[in-house]
Amino acid sequence: MFESLTSKLGEVFDRLRRRGALSEADVTEALRAVRVALLEADVALPVVKDFIDAVRTKAVGQEVLRSVTPGQMVVKIVHDHLVQVLGSTAAAIDLKTSPPAPVLMVGLQGSGKTTTTAKLARRLKQRERKKVLMASLDVARPAAQHQLAVLGEQSEVATLPIVPGEPPLAIARRAMTTARLEGYDVVMLDTAGRLHIDDALMAEVTAVRDAVNPVETLLVADAMTGQDAVNVAKAFAGRVGISGIVLTRVDGDARGGAALSMRAVTGQPIKLIGTGEKLDALEDFHPDRIAGRILGMGDVVGLVEKAAETIEREEAEKLAAKMQAGTFDLDDMANQLRQLRKMGGLGGVMGMLPGIGKLKQQMAGANIDDKVIRQQEAIISSMTKKERRNVNLLNASRRKRIAAGSGTSVQLVNRLIKQYQDMSRMMKQVQKLGKSGLMRAGLKGLFGGGGGPGFGGPGFGGPGFGGGQR
Amino acid sequence: MSDTAPARTGWLARLKAGLAKTTAKLSDGIAQVFVRRRLDARAIEELEEALIAADLGPATAQRLAGGLARLKFDRDVTVDEVRTALAEDVAAILTPVARPLVPDPARKPHVILVVGVNGSGKTTTIGKLAHHFRVGGAKVLLAAGDTFRAAAAEQLKIWGERSGAHVVAREPGADAAALAFDALEQARRDGADVLLIDTAGRLHNKSDLMAELAKLVRVIRKLDATAPHDCLLVLDATIGQNAHQQVETFRELVQVTGLVVTKLDGTAKGGVLVALADRFKLPVHAIGVGETIDDLKPFDAHSFARSLMGLDR
Ligand SMILES: Nc1nc2c(ncn2[C@@H]2O[C@H](COP(=O)(O)OP(=O)(O)OP(=O)(O)O)[C@@H](O)[C@H]2O)c(=O)[nH]1
Ligand SMILES: Nc1nc2c(ncn2[C@@H]2O[C@H](COP(=O)(O)OP(=O)(O)OP(=O)(O)O)[C@@H](O)[C@H]2O)c(=O)[nH]1
Ligand SMILES: [Mg+2]
Ligand SMILES: [Mg+2]
């Protein structure tokens, strides 16, 4: 449904096809596509308008470089401006105060405050060796305080003992006193979810703010938020005052326009992003990655880094050794398939790619999806150990048995075997390139560059994608 | 659009100032556009933008605004006329999907699986639904199928107490499918009328988590091939265009049969629902309008449409 902006602009400029400076007409035409892309990405309308105006001013009259198309030129200007608005440098959590430093977490219901509280506490403890105390001021949601206590155990961060019936303000004060007495560096205050239009609850959190005077007040917001993001961010910034934003569920496939909306209307930086339910799934915010995603150009940097991060070293080395010895077998292939699936599946990987529109079509055409991967895993698991080690054993009757056992067809079994053979051939080729070359080849294989192993081809196992989700 | 620049002081600028200053609510947007004016091309475009600001999405907004243009182009119109006409168009799209959730009394139990992305309001909605069915005289059993999130079972147990429904729960990390299976067995033994199964929040693009859900469905079907009889996807009203992908994927992988939209007590109007109704035709069974047990209301196409257009406030 979302065509890549680059290809959309390509269409616009194919019609114009002209070199020299970008004219007002060119730019206006191009910005129409940019506008739709931003709206589809959930950037709030008033923010879109300001953004377009600013880009128009920047773009008109710019010389189009010889080596690029006007479409690429506009994308570059749009992208750069987007990065600039999102905040060109990563803003760190600032705890500079005499300890204990209070950090207040606020936001709508279900945005991810409690989880993010624990994630941040864990990070401060592990990375900065801070002594952190967490306290839940949520007396509204059933089992909210218990939830934070469990997360405290999981992350080995202390939580303030629960006193049933104690109101939020009193809990906050007790947390600060305890922290002072027991020598904590940081006090993380998780609060109940509240609507920005709920006067009583907004007053409650304002009172907490006044009592503890937080060094950081973080607005926790969902990356999937639509146009309402501006209202929410404005209200929290105006009423409570915020020092930064945490964007959660960036591990989803929402385009994340809310990031731009909230940043633009509050002027506050996005400090962190949540990328999963697990407590280690908290990352620094990189404007360029979100910019690419909002524009629908794919998160190239993110993809490469994710791939690099999640390669399990040992796994990669084992694989390299196996290839050296020529013993890459179907068990190894099953392993690769499993890891690919763990990475978020093809959908997850594809979502991060540039030109997603085209790729998705290709994918649909080749009928490649996670179902296929699961089918392939089933086929391999229906083989005997011996067969998995030596494909040559797989004669017609064995293939029939495997097809029946895995609930697939002989055709699919044949296809898998062919893939395995292509894959081991390719692996022999990349063997010479060493480990880094191996990864590159894996990516290329995975994404099916022209002529190379395409979708459904041998590239699927891109050596060593791993990393769990939960 | 190059001619918009000189028009800065005109409608566009006013609309823009209005949107920036106010809460960007749709009604305000429309009010800015149509104090009383001729419905010309620019007015249509601005109207379209006001619809976009309510999360209807650029495509649906264009279609609705275009539809209005066909009827009333170049005529003088008032705010109320425009709002009413649009509300009628929206209501026409929504009326076919406004259908309550009615458990089949012949089934003992009628199994309802509740799914959705993280934090959308699944557990709370189950609590509210349990209460609703209990009030209707049904015997209700709840299955704490979220064995992943911290204190998820405790949360559901409190909703069980509030609604007077028994809760089947296991230790954290237990297999959700096995738990659901046992809960269904128990529901049969106890002669329960309704079994509501809570599940862990999961993003639709995580294939392994989606596979887990599909497995849960397969497992309970071993006991009852027709279960689950309803599969509810819970959507948060603040969500934007990503709702499309959510509905698409959940529907494909676990055969979602209906939607519940939560948190409509906020300023988000849930406008994406209009496009969803048009595209997927899935029934919208109920809406969540608060955090207490009574805050579940039937979905009424007309009042939803009118509230979307800023009428009846
Ligand atoms: N996939 C994903 N899930 C997340 C992320 N952050 C939080 N969650 C999940 O979102 C759900 C809600 O998170 P909570 O931390 O309970 O949200 P909250 O804001 O404290 O909710 P209330 O206290 O009810 O307002 C849980 O299922 C979390 O596991 C994230 O970055 N990615
Ligand atoms: N204002 C308002 N809040 C709601 C509504 N429905 C749910 N909530 C709140 O939203 C938050 C999340 O609700 P849950 O029921 O825990 O959501 P969930 O989908 O079960 O979350 P996970 O299990 O973590 O994925 C809680 O704070 C609820 O009180 C509603 O209709 N209006
Ligand atoms: Mg919470
Ligand atoms: Mg839940």
PDB file of C-alpha atoms and ligand atoms in Angstrom, chain A residues 108-111 113 115 138 140-142 147 192-195 249 277, chain B residues 115-126 128 146 149 152 155 159 198-202 234 236 261-266 287-292 295-296, ligand 2:
ATOM      1  CA  LEU A 108      -1.296   7.742  27.700  1.00  0.00           C
ATOM      2  CA  GLN A 109      -2.671   4.398  28.813  1.00  0.00           C
ATOM      3  CA  GLY A 110      -0.786   1.410  27.490  1.00  0.00           C
ATOM      4  CA  SER A 111       1.953   3.422  25.778  1.00  0.00           C
ATOM      5  CA  LYS A 113       5.649   3.466  30.527  1.00  0.00           C
ATOM      6  CA  THR A 115       8.133  -1.489  30.579  1.00  0.00           C
ATOM      7  CA  ASP A 138       0.014   3.632  39.412  1.00  0.00           C
ATOM      8  CA  ALA A 140      -5.368   2.822  38.997  1.00  0.00           C
ATOM      9  CA  ARG A 141      -4.570  -0.106  36.759  1.00  0.00           C
ATOM     10  CA  PRO A 142      -5.069  -3.560  38.251  1.00  0.00           C
ATOM     11  CA  GLN A 147       3.973  -5.520  37.284  1.00  0.00           C
ATOM     12  CA  ALA A 192      -0.505   5.512  35.708  1.00  0.00           C
ATOM     13  CA  GLY A 193      -1.560   6.002  32.114  1.00  0.00           C
ATOM     14  CA  ARG A 194      -3.718   9.093  31.731  1.00  0.00           C
ATOM     15  CA  LEU A 195      -5.549  10.955  29.037  1.00  0.00           C
ATOM     16  CA  ARG A 249       7.074  -0.274  19.575  1.00  0.00           C
ATOM     17  CA  GLU A 277       9.006  -6.312  24.959  1.00  0.00           C
TER      18      GLU A 277
ATOM     19  CA  VAL B 115      -5.936 -10.600  20.264  1.00  0.00           C
ATOM     20  CA  GLY B 116      -4.088  -7.417  19.397  1.00  0.00           C
ATOM     21  CA  VAL B 117      -0.863  -5.467  19.571  1.00  0.00           C
ATOM     22  CA  ASN B 118       0.705  -4.578  22.901  1.00  0.00           C
ATOM     23  CA  GLY B 119      -1.191  -2.298  25.226  1.00  0.00           C
ATOM     24  CA  SER B 120      -4.238  -1.911  23.005  1.00  0.00           C
ATOM     25  CA  GLY B 121      -6.630  -2.801  25.834  1.00  0.00           C
ATOM     26  CA  LYS B 122      -7.252  -6.537  25.482  1.00  0.00           C
ATOM     27  CA  THR B 123      -7.235  -7.470  29.148  1.00  0.00           C
ATOM     28  CA  THR B 124      -9.382  -4.508  30.171  1.00  0.00           C
ATOM     29  CA  THR B 125     -11.861  -5.230  27.384  1.00  0.00           C
ATOM     30  CA  ILE B 126     -12.118  -8.837  28.553  1.00  0.00           C
ATOM     31  CA  LYS B 128     -15.627  -5.345  30.675  1.00  0.00           C
ATOM     32  CA  ASP B 146      -0.853 -13.913  28.488  1.00  0.00           C
ATOM     33  CA  ARG B 149       3.980 -10.051  30.354  1.00  0.00           C
ATOM     34  CA  ALA B 152      -0.647 -10.086  33.250  1.00  0.00           C
ATOM     35  CA  GLN B 155      -4.314  -8.137  36.222  1.00  0.00           C
ATOM     36  CA  TRP B 159     -10.918  -8.276  36.472  1.00  0.00           C
ATOM     37  CA  ASP B 198      -6.736 -13.302  26.903  1.00  0.00           C
ATOM     38  CA  THR B 199      -3.511 -13.348  24.919  1.00  0.00           C
ATOM     39  CA  ALA B 200      -0.188 -11.561  25.176  1.00  0.00           C
ATOM     40  CA  GLY B 201       0.106  -8.400  23.133  1.00  0.00           C
ATOM     41  CA  ARG B 202       2.033  -8.973  19.955  1.00  0.00           C
ATOM     42  CA  VAL B 234      -8.666  -4.921  19.936  1.00  0.00           C
ATOM     43  CA  ASP B 236      -6.501   1.508  20.220  1.00  0.00           C
ATOM     44  CA  VAL B 261     -11.991   0.010  19.498  1.00  0.00           C
ATOM     45  CA  THR B 262     -10.729   1.246  22.861  1.00  0.00           C
ATOM     46  CA  LYS B 263      -9.790   4.584  24.389  1.00  0.00           C
ATOM     47  CA  LEU B 264     -12.379   6.581  22.489  1.00  0.00           C
ATOM     48  CA  ASP B 265     -12.714   8.716  25.619  1.00  0.00           C
ATOM     49  CA  GLY B 266      -9.560  10.544  24.511  1.00  0.00           C
ATOM     50  CA  ILE B 287     -16.072   0.582  21.927  1.00  0.00           C
ATOM     51  CA  GLY B 288     -14.082   1.299  25.081  1.00  0.00           C
ATOM     52  CA  VAL B 289     -14.673   4.697  26.625  1.00  0.00           C
ATOM     53  CA  GLY B 290     -12.816   4.501  29.919  1.00  0.00           C
ATOM     54  CA  GLU B 291     -11.033   2.298  32.393  1.00  0.00           C
ATOM     55  CA  THR B 292     -13.904   1.161  34.575  1.00  0.00           C
ATOM     56  CA  ASP B 295     -16.980   1.716  30.092  1.00  0.00           C
ATOM     57  CA  LEU B 296     -17.816  -0.592  27.222  1.00  0.00           C
TER      58      LEU B 296
HETATM   59  N1  LIG C   2      -8.989   5.677  28.774  1.00  0.00           N
HETATM   60  C1  LIG C   2      -9.124   4.386  28.457  1.00  0.00           C
HETATM   61  N2  LIG C   2      -8.159   3.528  28.838  1.00  0.00           N
HETATM   62  C2  LIG C   2      -8.309   2.222  28.516  1.00  0.00           C
HETATM   63  C3  LIG C   2      -9.404   1.744  27.783  1.00  0.00           C
HETATM   64  N3  LIG C   2      -9.242   0.411  27.610  1.00  0.00           N
HETATM   65  C4  LIG C   2      -8.078   0.092  28.226  1.00  0.00           C
HETATM   66  N4  LIG C   2      -7.508   1.176  28.790  1.00  0.00           N
HETATM   67  C5  LIG C   2      -6.242   1.273  29.534  1.00  0.00           C
HETATM   68  O1  LIG C   2      -5.184   0.951  28.653  1.00  0.00           O
HETATM   69  C6  LIG C   2      -4.120   0.330  29.373  1.00  0.00           C
HETATM   70  C7  LIG C   2      -3.763  -0.972  28.712  1.00  0.00           C
HETATM   71  O2  LIG C   2      -4.865  -1.855  28.835  1.00  0.00           O
HETATM   72  P1  LIG C   2      -4.705  -3.426  28.911  1.00  0.00           P
HETATM   73  O3  LIG C   2      -6.062  -3.994  28.981  1.00  0.00           O
HETATM   74  O4  LIG C   2      -3.727  -3.805  29.934  1.00  0.00           O
HETATM   75  O5  LIG C   2      -4.088  -3.679  27.468  1.00  0.00           O
HETATM   76  P2  LIG C   2      -3.593  -5.054  26.844  1.00  0.00           P
HETATM   77  O6  LIG C   2      -3.901  -4.996  25.414  1.00  0.00           O
HETATM   78  O7  LIG C   2      -4.118  -6.188  27.623  1.00  0.00           O
HETATM   79  O8  LIG C   2      -2.026  -4.898  27.063  1.00  0.00           O
HETATM   80  P3  LIG C   2      -0.903  -6.033  26.916  1.00  0.00           P
HETATM   81  O9  LIG C   2      -1.473  -7.269  27.497  1.00  0.00           O
HETATM   82  O10 LIG C   2       0.258  -5.488  27.673  1.00  0.00           O
HETATM   83  O11 LIG C   2      -0.626  -6.139  25.469  1.00  0.00           O
HETATM   84  C8  LIG C   2      -4.606   0.194  30.799  1.00  0.00           C
HETATM   85  O12 LIG C   2      -4.098   1.272  31.545  1.00  0.00           O
HETATM   86  C9  LIG C   2      -6.114   0.289  30.671  1.00  0.00           C
HETATM   87  O13 LIG C   2      -6.706   0.791  31.839  1.00  0.00           O
HETATM   88  C10 LIG C   2     -10.404   2.689  27.351  1.00  0.00           C
HETATM   89  O14 LIG C   2     -11.384   2.378  26.670  1.00  0.00           O
HETATM   90  N5  LIG C   2     -10.202   3.996  27.720  1.00  0.00           N
END
